[in-house]
Coordinates of C-alpha atoms in Angstrom, one line a residue:
M1 CA 9.7 0.8 -175.0
Q2 CA 12.0 3.7 -174.9
R3 CA 14.1 5.5 -177.4
S4 CA 17.1 6.7 -176.7
A5 CA 18.7 9.6 -176.5
S6 CA 20.6 10.8 -179.5
R7 CA 23.9 12.0 -179.0
P8 CA 24.4 15.9 -178.9
P9 CA 26.9 16.3 -181.7
L10 CA 30.7 17.3 -180.9
R11 CA 31.9 20.4 -181.0
F12 CA 33.7 22.1 -183.4
S13 CA 37.0 22.9 -181.8
T14 CA 36.9 19.4 -180.1
Q15 CA 36.3 17.9 -183.7
T16 CA 39.4 19.4 -184.9
L17 CA 41.4 18.7 -181.9
L18 CA 40.5 14.9 -182.9
L19 CA 41.9 15.9 -186.1
Q20 CA 44.9 17.3 -185.4
L21 CA 45.2 14.4 -183.2
G22 CA 44.4 11.8 -185.9
V23 CA 47.0 13.5 -188.2
V24 CA 49.9 13.8 -185.6
L25 CA 49.2 9.2 -185.0
L26 CA 49.5 8.9 -188.5
V27 CA 51.8 11.1 -189.5
V28 CA 54.2 9.5 -186.6
L29 CA 53.7 5.6 -187.5
L30 CA 54.4 6.7 -190.9
S31 CA 57.5 8.3 -190.1
A32 CA 58.0 5.5 -187.8
V33 CA 57.0 2.9 -190.3
V34 CA 59.3 4.2 -193.2
H35 CA 62.0 4.6 -190.6
A36 CA 62.1 1.3 -189.8
W37 CA 62.2 0.2 -193.6
L38 CA 64.3 2.2 -194.7
T39 CA 66.8 0.8 -192.2
Y40 CA 65.4 -2.8 -193.1
D41 CA 66.9 -2.4 -196.0
R42 CA 70.3 -0.8 -195.3
I43 CA 71.5 -3.0 -192.8
G44 CA 70.1 -5.8 -195.3
R45 CA 72.4 -4.2 -198.3
E46 CA 75.3 -4.4 -195.3
A47 CA 74.0 -8.3 -195.3
E48 CA 74.5 -8.7 -199.0
N49 CA 78.0 -6.6 -199.2
Q50 CA 79.4 -9.2 -196.3
A51 CA 77.9 -11.5 -197.6
L52 CA 79.3 -10.6 -201.2
T53 CA 82.5 -10.2 -199.5
L54 CA 83.3 -13.4 -198.1
A55 CA 82.1 -15.3 -200.9
R56 CA 84.9 -13.7 -203.0
T57 CA 87.3 -14.2 -200.4
V58 CA 86.5 -18.2 -200.8
A59 CA 86.0 -18.0 -203.7
S60 CA 89.5 -17.1 -204.9
D61 CA 91.6 -19.1 -202.3
P62 CA 93.6 -21.2 -204.6
S63 CA 92.7 -24.2 -202.6
V64 CA 89.2 -23.4 -203.0
R65 CA 89.9 -23.6 -206.5
G66 CA 92.2 -26.7 -207.0
E67 CA 90.3 -28.9 -204.9
V68 CA 86.7 -27.7 -206.4
L69 CA 88.4 -28.5 -210.0
A70 CA 89.6 -31.4 -208.7
I71 CA 85.7 -32.9 -208.3
S72 CA 84.9 -31.1 -210.8
Q73 CA 87.2 -34.1 -212.9
Q74 CA 85.9 -36.7 -211.4
A75 CA 83.2 -38.4 -212.7
G76 CA 80.3 -38.4 -210.5
T77 CA 80.1 -36.6 -207.0
P78 CA 82.2 -38.0 -204.0
P79 CA 80.2 -39.5 -201.7
P80 CA 78.6 -36.9 -198.6
G81 CA 80.7 -38.7 -196.1
E82 CA 83.7 -38.1 -197.9
L83 CA 82.5 -34.3 -198.7
A84 CA 81.7 -33.6 -195.1
A85 CA 85.5 -34.8 -193.8
G86 CA 87.3 -33.7 -197.3
P87 CA 89.2 -30.0 -197.6
L88 CA 86.1 -27.9 -198.7
M89 CA 83.7 -28.3 -196.0
A90 CA 86.5 -27.3 -193.9
A91 CA 87.3 -24.3 -195.6
A92 CA 83.7 -23.4 -195.6
E93 CA 82.7 -23.8 -192.0
A94 CA 86.1 -22.0 -190.7
A95 CA 85.2 -19.3 -192.8
R96 CA 80.9 -19.7 -191.3
T97 CA 82.1 -19.7 -187.8
R98 CA 84.6 -16.8 -188.3
T99 CA 82.0 -14.1 -189.5
G100 CA 78.9 -15.4 -188.0
A101 CA 76.9 -16.3 -191.6
L102 CA 74.4 -18.6 -191.7
F103 CA 76.2 -20.8 -194.3
V104 CA 79.1 -20.6 -197.1
V105 CA 78.1 -23.0 -199.5
I106 CA 80.7 -24.2 -202.0
T107 CA 79.4 -26.7 -205.4
D108 CA 80.7 -28.0 -208.0
E109 CA 79.6 -27.0 -212.1
T110 CA 76.1 -28.4 -211.9
G111 CA 74.8 -26.9 -209.0
L112 CA 75.4 -30.0 -206.6
R113 CA 76.7 -29.0 -202.9
L114 CA 80.3 -29.7 -202.0
A115 CA 80.2 -28.0 -198.7
H116 CA 77.4 -27.2 -196.8
P117 CA 76.6 -26.0 -192.7
D118 CA 74.2 -29.1 -193.0
P119 CA 75.8 -32.5 -194.0
A120 CA 73.1 -34.5 -194.6
R121 CA 72.4 -31.8 -196.8
L122 CA 76.0 -32.3 -199.0
G123 CA 75.5 -34.3 -202.7
E124 CA 72.4 -32.0 -203.4
K125 CA 71.4 -29.0 -205.5
V126 CA 71.4 -26.1 -203.9
S127 CA 67.5 -25.0 -203.2
T128 CA 68.3 -21.8 -205.2
D129 CA 69.1 -21.1 -209.3
P130 CA 73.2 -21.4 -209.3
T131 CA 72.5 -20.2 -213.4
E132 CA 74.2 -16.8 -212.7
A133 CA 77.1 -17.5 -210.6
L134 CA 78.0 -20.7 -213.2
A135 CA 77.6 -18.4 -216.4
G136 CA 80.7 -16.4 -214.7
G137 CA 77.9 -12.8 -213.5
E138 CA 77.5 -12.4 -209.2
V139 CA 74.6 -11.8 -207.7
T140 CA 73.1 -11.1 -204.4
T141 CA 70.3 -12.6 -203.6
R142 CA 67.5 -12.0 -200.5
N143 CA 66.1 -15.7 -200.6
T144 CA 64.3 -17.8 -198.4
G145 CA 65.9 -21.3 -197.9
T146 CA 66.5 -24.9 -196.3
L147 CA 68.3 -23.0 -193.1
G148 CA 65.7 -19.7 -193.7
P149 CA 65.5 -16.3 -195.0
S150 CA 68.9 -14.8 -195.9
A151 CA 70.1 -12.2 -197.3
G152 CA 73.7 -13.2 -199.5
A153 CA 75.3 -13.7 -202.6
K154 CA 76.9 -15.9 -205.2
V155 CA 80.1 -15.2 -206.8
P156 CA 81.7 -18.3 -209.9
V157 CA 84.1 -20.6 -208.5
Y158 CA 87.2 -20.5 -211.4
A159 CA 89.8 -23.6 -212.2
P160 CA 93.4 -21.9 -211.3
G161 CA 95.1 -20.5 -213.8
T162 CA 91.7 -19.8 -216.3
D163 CA 88.7 -18.3 -216.7
T164 CA 87.0 -21.9 -216.4
V165 CA 84.2 -21.7 -213.8
V166 CA 83.9 -25.0 -212.0
G167 CA 81.6 -24.5 -209.5
E168 CA 80.5 -21.5 -206.7
V169 CA 80.3 -20.2 -204.0
S170 CA 77.4 -18.9 -201.8
V171 CA 77.0 -16.9 -198.7
G172 CA 74.5 -15.8 -196.1
Y173 CA 73.0 -14.3 -193.2
S174 CA 70.3 -14.7 -191.7
M175 CA 67.4 -12.0 -192.5
E176 CA 66.8 -12.7 -188.8
T177 CA 69.7 -11.0 -188.0
V178 CA 68.8 -8.2 -189.5
G179 CA 65.2 -7.5 -187.7
Q180 CA 66.8 -7.9 -184.5
S181 CA 68.7 -5.1 -185.5
V182 CA 66.0 -3.3 -186.8
Q183 CA 64.6 -3.8 -183.6
R184 CA 67.6 -3.2 -181.6
D185 CA 67.4 0.8 -183.8
I186 CA 63.9 0.9 -183.4
G187 CA 64.4 1.6 -179.5
P188 CA 65.2 5.5 -180.8
V189 CA 63.4 5.1 -183.0
A190 CA 59.9 5.0 -181.0
V191 CA 61.4 6.9 -178.5
T192 CA 61.5 10.3 -180.8
A193 CA 57.6 9.0 -182.3
A194 CA 56.2 9.0 -178.6
G195 CA 58.1 12.5 -178.6
A196 CA 56.7 14.0 -181.2
L197 CA 53.1 12.5 -180.8
L198 CA 52.8 14.5 -177.2
A199 CA 54.2 17.1 -178.6
G200 CA 51.8 16.9 -181.7
V201 CA 49.0 16.4 -178.8
L202 CA 49.7 19.4 -176.4
A203 CA 50.0 22.0 -179.7
S204 CA 46.9 20.5 -180.5
F205 CA 45.5 21.1 -177.0
L206 CA 46.6 24.4 -177.1
L207 CA 45.3 25.1 -180.6
R208 CA 41.8 24.1 -179.5
R209 CA 42.4 26.0 -176.4
R210 CA 43.4 29.7 -178.8
L211 CA 40.3 27.9 -181.4
Q212 CA 37.7 28.5 -178.1
R213 CA 39.1 31.7 -177.1
L214 CA 39.1 33.3 -180.8
T215 CA 35.4 32.3 -181.5
L216 CA 34.3 32.9 -178.0
G217 CA 33.6 29.3 -177.6
L218 CA 30.6 28.9 -180.8
E219 CA 30.2 26.8 -183.5
P220 CA 30.7 27.2 -187.2
E221 CA 26.8 26.9 -187.6
E222 CA 26.5 29.6 -184.8
I223 CA 29.2 32.2 -186.2
S224 CA 28.1 32.0 -189.8
T225 CA 24.1 32.4 -188.8
L226 CA 25.6 35.3 -186.9
V227 CA 27.5 36.9 -189.6
H228 CA 24.2 36.8 -191.8
D229 CA 22.5 38.9 -189.0
Q230 CA 25.2 41.3 -188.6
V231 CA 25.5 42.2 -191.9
A232 CA 21.5 42.1 -192.3
V233 CA 20.3 44.5 -189.1
L234 CA 24.2 46.5 -189.5
Q235 CA 22.8 47.4 -193.1
G236 CA 19.4 47.2 -192.5
V237 CA 19.4 49.8 -190.4
D238 CA 18.9 54.4 -190.6
D239 CA 21.1 54.0 -187.5
G240 CA 25.4 54.3 -187.2
V241 CA 26.5 52.1 -186.3
I242 CA 30.6 51.6 -184.9
G243 CA 32.4 48.9 -183.5
V244 CA 35.9 49.7 -181.8
S245 CA 37.4 46.3 -180.6
A246 CA 39.4 45.4 -177.8
D247 CA 43.0 46.9 -179.0
G248 CA 41.5 49.9 -180.1
R249 CA 41.2 49.3 -184.0
I250 CA 38.0 50.1 -185.9
S251 CA 36.0 46.7 -186.3
V252 CA 32.7 48.1 -188.2
F253 CA 31.2 51.2 -189.9
N254 CA 28.6 50.5 -191.1
A255 CA 26.9 52.2 -194.1
A256 CA 25.0 54.5 -191.7
A257 CA 27.5 55.4 -190.2
Q258 CA 30.0 56.1 -193.4
R259 CA 26.7 58.8 -194.4
L260 CA 26.3 60.7 -191.3
L261 CA 30.5 61.2 -190.4
G262 CA 30.6 61.7 -194.7
Q263 CA 33.9 59.1 -194.5
P264 CA 34.5 56.3 -196.2
D265 CA 34.3 52.7 -195.0
L266 CA 36.7 52.5 -191.5
A267 CA 36.9 49.1 -191.2
G268 CA 40.5 47.7 -190.3
S269 CA 41.8 51.3 -189.3
L270 CA 43.2 51.7 -185.4
W271 CA 39.8 54.2 -183.4
A272 CA 42.1 57.0 -182.3
D273 CA 43.8 58.4 -185.3
A274 CA 40.1 57.7 -187.6
P275 CA 38.9 61.7 -189.0
V276 CA 36.4 61.3 -186.4
P277 CA 35.0 63.9 -184.6
G278 CA 36.6 63.9 -181.1
Q279 CA 33.7 63.8 -178.7
L280 CA 34.0 59.7 -181.1
T281 CA 36.6 58.7 -179.3
A282 CA 36.7 60.4 -175.6
L283 CA 33.2 58.2 -175.3
T284 CA 35.5 55.5 -175.7
L285 CA 38.5 56.2 -174.2
P286 CA 40.4 54.0 -171.5
D287 CA 39.2 55.4 -168.4
A288 CA 35.9 55.7 -170.0
E289 CA 32.2 55.0 -168.3
E290 CA 29.0 54.4 -169.6
A291 CA 27.1 57.8 -170.4
D292 CA 24.8 59.4 -171.4
A293 CA 23.7 60.4 -175.4
I294 CA 26.1 63.6 -176.1
E295 CA 25.1 65.8 -179.6
L296 CA 27.9 66.8 -182.3
V297 CA 27.3 68.2 -185.1
A298 CA 29.6 66.6 -188.5
G299 CA 29.1 66.7 -192.2
G300 CA 26.2 69.3 -191.1
R301 CA 24.1 67.6 -189.6
V302 CA 23.0 67.2 -185.8
L303 CA 24.0 64.0 -184.4
V304 CA 23.3 61.8 -181.2
A305 CA 26.1 59.9 -180.1
S306 CA 26.2 57.2 -177.3
A307 CA 28.6 55.1 -176.2
R308 CA 28.2 50.9 -174.8
K309 CA 30.5 48.7 -173.4
A310 CA 30.9 45.3 -175.4
L311 CA 31.0 42.0 -173.2
H312 CA 30.8 38.4 -173.9
R313 CA 31.2 35.6 -170.3
R314 CA 32.6 39.3 -168.6
E315 CA 35.9 38.8 -171.6
D316 CA 36.1 42.6 -173.2
L317 CA 35.4 43.3 -176.5
G318 CA 35.6 46.9 -176.4
W319 CA 32.9 49.7 -177.9
V320 CA 29.9 50.0 -179.9
V321 CA 29.3 53.7 -181.0
M322 CA 25.7 53.8 -181.7
L323 CA 25.0 57.9 -183.8
R324 CA 21.5 58.9 -184.6
D325 CA 20.6 61.9 -186.7
R326 CA 18.6 64.5 -185.1
T327 CA 19.7 67.2 -188.6
E328 CA 15.6 66.9 -189.5
L329 CA 14.3 66.8 -185.3
Q330 CA 16.3 70.1 -185.0
Q331 CA 14.8 72.0 -188.0
L332 CA 11.8 71.1 -187.1
T333 CA 11.9 71.4 -183.7
R334 CA 13.7 75.5 -184.4
Q335 CA 10.6 75.6 -187.5
L336 CA 8.0 75.1 -184.2
D337 CA 9.6 77.3 -182.1
A338 CA 9.3 79.6 -185.4
V339 CA 5.9 78.9 -185.8
G340 CA 5.3 79.7 -181.7
T341 CA 6.5 83.0 -181.6
M342 CA 4.7 84.4 -184.9
S343 CA 2.0 82.7 -183.0
T344 CA 2.4 84.3 -180.5
A345 CA 2.7 87.5 -181.5
L346 CA 0.1 87.4 -183.9
R347 CA -1.9 86.7 -180.6
A348 CA -0.8 89.8 -179.0
Q349 CA -1.4 91.4 -182.3
R350 CA -4.9 90.3 -182.8
H351 CA -5.7 92.1 -179.0
E352 CA -4.5 95.5 -180.2
F353 CA -6.5 95.3 -184.0
A354 CA -10.0 94.1 -181.9
N355 CA -8.6 97.4 -179.7
Q356 CA -8.4 99.2 -183.2
L357 CA -11.2 98.3 -184.1
H358 CA -13.3 99.1 -180.8
T359 CA -12.4 102.3 -181.0
I360 CA -13.0 103.0 -184.8
A361 CA -16.6 101.7 -183.4
G362 CA -16.5 104.3 -180.4
F363 CA -16.0 106.9 -183.0
M364 CA -19.2 105.9 -184.8
S365 CA -21.1 105.4 -182.0
I366 CA -20.9 109.1 -180.5
G367 CA -20.4 110.3 -184.2
Q368 CA -16.8 111.1 -184.3
H369 CA -16.6 110.6 -188.1
Q370 CA -14.0 112.8 -188.6
Q371 CA -12.2 111.2 -185.8
A372 CA -12.6 107.8 -187.3
R373 CA -11.4 108.9 -190.7
E374 CA -8.2 110.5 -189.3
Y375 CA -7.2 107.6 -186.9
L376 CA -7.9 105.7 -189.9
A377 CA -5.3 107.5 -192.1
R378 CA -3.1 106.5 -189.2
L379 CA -3.4 103.0 -189.2
A380 CA -3.5 103.1 -192.9
A381 CA -0.3 105.0 -192.6
T382 CA 1.6 102.1 -190.8
G383 CA -0.7 99.3 -191.0
P384 CA -3.0 97.5 -189.0
L385 CA -0.5 95.4 -187.2
K386 CA 2.7 97.3 -186.2
F387 CA 5.9 94.4 -184.6
P388 CA 8.1 96.3 -182.1
V389 CA 11.2 95.9 -185.0
D390 CA 12.5 99.3 -185.0
Q391 CA 12.6 100.0 -188.9
A392 CA 11.0 97.6 -190.1
E393 CA 9.7 98.3 -193.4
L394 CA 13.3 98.3 -194.5
L395 CA 12.6 94.5 -195.2
Q396 CA 10.8 94.4 -198.0
D397 CA 10.2 90.0 -198.4
P398 CA 7.5 88.9 -196.1
Y399 CA 8.9 86.1 -195.3
L400 CA 11.9 87.9 -193.5
Q401 CA 9.6 90.4 -191.9
A402 CA 6.7 87.7 -190.4
F403 CA 10.2 85.6 -188.7
V404 CA 11.6 88.8 -187.8
G405 CA 8.8 90.7 -186.6
A406 CA 8.0 87.5 -184.3
K407 CA 12.0 87.1 -183.1
G408 CA 11.2 91.2 -181.4
V409 CA 8.2 90.6 -180.2
E410 CA 9.8 87.7 -178.3
A411 CA 12.7 89.8 -177.4
D412 CA 10.0 92.8 -176.4
E413 CA 9.2 90.3 -173.8
R414 CA 12.5 89.8 -172.5
G415 CA 13.1 93.9 -172.4
V416 CA 15.2 93.5 -175.2
T417 CA 14.6 96.1 -178.4
L418 CA 15.2 94.2 -182.1
R419 CA 16.0 96.7 -184.7
I420 CA 17.0 96.9 -188.5
G421 CA 19.7 98.3 -189.9
P422 CA 19.9 101.8 -191.5
E423 CA 22.2 99.6 -194.1
T424 CA 19.0 97.2 -194.6
L425 CA 18.2 96.6 -198.5
V426 CA 16.5 92.9 -199.8
R427 CA 15.2 93.6 -202.9
G428 CA 14.6 90.0 -203.5
Q429 CA 12.7 87.3 -201.6
V430 CA 14.1 83.8 -200.5
T431 CA 13.5 80.7 -201.4
E432 CA 15.2 78.8 -199.2
P433 CA 13.5 79.6 -195.8
Q434 CA 14.3 76.6 -193.5
D435 CA 18.5 77.5 -193.9
V436 CA 17.8 81.1 -193.2
T437 CA 15.7 80.3 -190.0
T438 CA 18.5 78.4 -189.1
V439 CA 20.7 80.7 -189.3
L440 CA 19.5 83.9 -189.0
G441 CA 17.3 82.6 -185.7
N442 CA 20.2 81.2 -184.0
L443 CA 22.5 84.6 -184.2
I444 CA 19.2 87.1 -182.9
D445 CA 18.5 84.0 -180.1
N446 CA 22.1 84.0 -179.4
A447 CA 22.6 88.5 -180.3
V448 CA 19.4 88.3 -177.3
N449 CA 20.4 85.8 -174.5
A450 CA 24.0 87.8 -174.8
A451 CA 21.8 91.8 -174.3
V452 CA 20.2 89.7 -171.3
A453 CA 23.6 88.7 -169.9
G454 CA 25.1 92.3 -170.6
T455 CA 26.0 95.1 -167.7
S456 CA 24.5 97.4 -170.0
A457 CA 21.7 99.3 -169.0
D458 CA 20.4 100.3 -172.8
R459 CA 19.5 96.5 -174.3
W460 CA 19.1 96.1 -177.8
V461 CA 19.8 94.0 -180.8
E462 CA 20.6 95.5 -184.0
L463 CA 20.0 93.1 -187.6
E464 CA 21.4 94.6 -191.3
V465 CA 20.3 92.1 -194.0
L466 CA 21.1 92.7 -197.2
D467 CA 20.9 90.5 -200.6
E468 CA 22.9 90.3 -203.7
P469 CA 21.7 88.9 -206.3
G470 CA 23.7 86.6 -208.7
D471 CA 23.0 84.0 -211.5
D472 CA 22.2 81.1 -209.7
G473 CA 20.4 83.0 -206.9
G474 CA 21.0 86.5 -204.9
T475 CA 23.0 85.4 -201.4
L476 CA 22.0 86.8 -197.8
H477 CA 24.2 89.0 -196.1
I478 CA 23.1 88.8 -192.5
V479 CA 25.3 91.4 -189.4
V480 CA 24.1 90.8 -186.1
A481 CA 24.9 93.3 -182.8
D482 CA 24.1 93.5 -179.3
S483 CA 24.7 95.2 -176.5
G484 CA 26.3 92.6 -174.6
D485 CA 29.6 92.1 -173.0
G486 CA 31.1 90.6 -176.3
L487 CA 33.0 87.4 -176.1
G488 CA 35.9 88.0 -174.0
S489 CA 39.1 89.4 -173.9
G490 CA 40.6 85.1 -173.4
T491 CA 38.2 84.3 -175.8
D492 CA 39.2 82.8 -179.1
P493 CA 36.8 84.3 -181.7
E494 CA 36.9 80.6 -183.3
A495 CA 36.0 79.0 -180.1
V496 CA 33.0 79.2 -180.4
F497 CA 31.8 77.7 -183.1
A498 CA 32.5 74.4 -182.1
E499 CA 30.6 72.3 -180.7
G500 CA 29.8 72.4 -177.7
F501 CA 31.2 75.2 -176.6
T502 CA 29.0 77.6 -174.3
T503 CA 30.6 80.6 -171.4
A504 CA 26.9 80.2 -169.4
A505 CA 29.6 79.9 -166.5
G506 CA 31.3 83.5 -167.5
A507 CA 30.3 86.8 -167.6
A508 CA 30.6 86.8 -171.3
V509 CA 28.1 85.7 -173.9
P510 CA 26.2 83.0 -171.9
A511 CA 24.2 80.4 -174.3
R512 CA 25.6 81.6 -177.3
A513 CA 24.0 77.9 -178.6
G514 CA 21.6 78.0 -177.0
G515 CA 22.4 76.2 -173.8
Q516 CA 24.0 72.9 -175.7
G517 CA 26.8 74.5 -178.4
L518 CA 25.3 73.3 -181.0
G519 CA 23.6 76.5 -182.9
L520 CA 26.1 78.2 -183.7
A521 CA 28.3 75.4 -185.3
L522 CA 24.9 74.3 -186.9
A523 CA 24.7 77.9 -188.6
R524 CA 28.7 77.8 -189.7
Q525 CA 29.0 73.9 -191.6
L526 CA 24.3 74.9 -192.9
A527 CA 26.7 77.7 -194.5
R528 CA 29.8 76.6 -195.7
R529 CA 27.8 73.6 -197.2
R530 CA 25.9 76.5 -199.1
G531 CA 29.6 78.4 -199.9
G532 CA 28.7 80.3 -197.2
D533 CA 30.5 81.0 -194.1
V534 CA 29.6 82.8 -190.5
K535 CA 32.6 84.8 -188.4
V536 CA 33.1 87.5 -185.7
L537 CA 33.2 90.8 -187.4
E538 CA 34.1 92.4 -184.0
P539 CA 35.0 89.9 -180.4
G540 CA 32.9 93.7 -178.2
S541 CA 34.7 94.5 -175.2
A542 CA 32.9 94.3 -171.6
G543 CA 30.5 97.0 -170.8
G544 CA 28.7 97.6 -174.8
P545 CA 28.7 97.6 -177.5
G546 CA 28.6 93.3 -177.6
A547 CA 30.0 90.7 -180.4
V548 CA 28.9 91.1 -184.0
F549 CA 28.3 88.2 -186.3
M550 CA 28.3 88.2 -189.9
A551 CA 26.9 85.8 -192.0
S552 CA 26.6 85.0 -196.2
L553 CA 23.8 82.1 -197.1
P554 CA 24.4 82.2 -201.0
R555 CA 21.4 81.1 -203.1
T556 CA 19.1 81.7 -200.7
T557 CA 16.9 84.4 -202.5
A558 CA 16.0 84.9 -205.6
R559 CA 14.5 88.3 -207.3
I560 CA 10.9 89.2 -208.0
N561 CA 10.6 89.3 -211.7
D562 CA 13.1 85.4 -211.9
L563 CA 9.9 83.9 -209.5
A564 CA 7.1 85.7 -212.0
R565 CA 9.3 84.7 -214.4
E566 CA 9.8 80.4 -213.2
D567 CA 5.7 80.9 -212.2
N568 CA 4.9 81.9 -215.4
D569 CA 7.0 79.3 -217.4
A570 CA 4.9 77.0 -215.1

């Protein structure tokens, strides 16, 4: 036995279309019925008023009043044959024929018919209650009598010259005639209803098409699932997600994007006017194409941004911009570079130290004890390890000594002399080595690159470091100068701090930002986040000396006695 396959449920748009069509059809039918009923009632009232007017006219006829009085005064009612040939019958039939009424009936004071369209009914009691009319009142009625349904009126007949009721006149118009009038009027109503129904069908179809386009053909269950998935994904990832719709408005701006860019939720605002770095908006220009990820600095963070077109069934939905935080990776990379540089320097110094030991061992083996003592004295005066940094002894902080010494080894390998300026004075110890490494390392690297690329035969980099004590930590002031060719006469000193700025192709300061255009921008933002700054003191000139940069880093040093006090408290 085969099971019948269950029918798939109707799509939501189809259900909506059918529901709208049903509503439109119901409204049109109800409107047509109400209009027909109102028309029927109006025509019926007009028939009642017309019947009332005719009944009054017949009842006020003096001959009718006198004839009804005369019959009422007789003993008994005349036979039907006599009534049929009498003047009342003639007057009633003349009025009925002239006006097209269904009937004109005249009765005596007991309700017996004295005139009727059907002679056989003469002398009989009327089929409808004449009590109210015989009591002196006028009444309009819709009844079904011996001649069929009718809309009529009953009016009393008074004796001539008195207020005595001697009979009544009943006039009626056929309701079938009223129905025919309604049928004639129902034609325009039907045409109007059909037009309204057609317009409703067309509007429902267009609304269905728009609904499908707005929902991308998805069902409500699918949309609900997508919304739940979107919320879960957007709020559950550490990457920033920015959705830009096809009309240029921000549709998605998740919490990670707000945190990375330091902005509130910008959903609903124009993407072109959003307070975000220009590199991001440039990724989604109308003529932009999907490109590789770019690096930029925003809010003191190094971000990697990429943009992808969002398409659904070939429909352009806009752009999706992804942001990834690479700040910690950049800091770790710089720390590893510093460690690698120091390791290389120490490896070179290890060879020098081994040579010194071999020299001492040689003096001892040949019995030259005095020369060995003099050699050891010289080593004790200069230190067993010597970095190629002039006046390195001016740096009292061990961290600065090691880091600058390693940079000196690296600069020496490239033919650049790194020296410490005479104004250098550091009395405290560095408490924020990561920030100091980032700023100082960038400035020294840029200066070494500038000296190598410069036209001066004497290649050097001069570093001056000064710490200024403070209540909440000392401020480290750093000044770096080089022998390069400067920034160039056409370069704005502030432009070198823009993300992506580099003059690697020119004769000025190539690779000022490590070849990526991020170093100086990151250093300035890091310094400003601490309340300091990085700026250009001198732009330099062609042939040397080169540019002079100064950095101030608040709360990065502490006095030695303060550190000792903290250790004792701990």
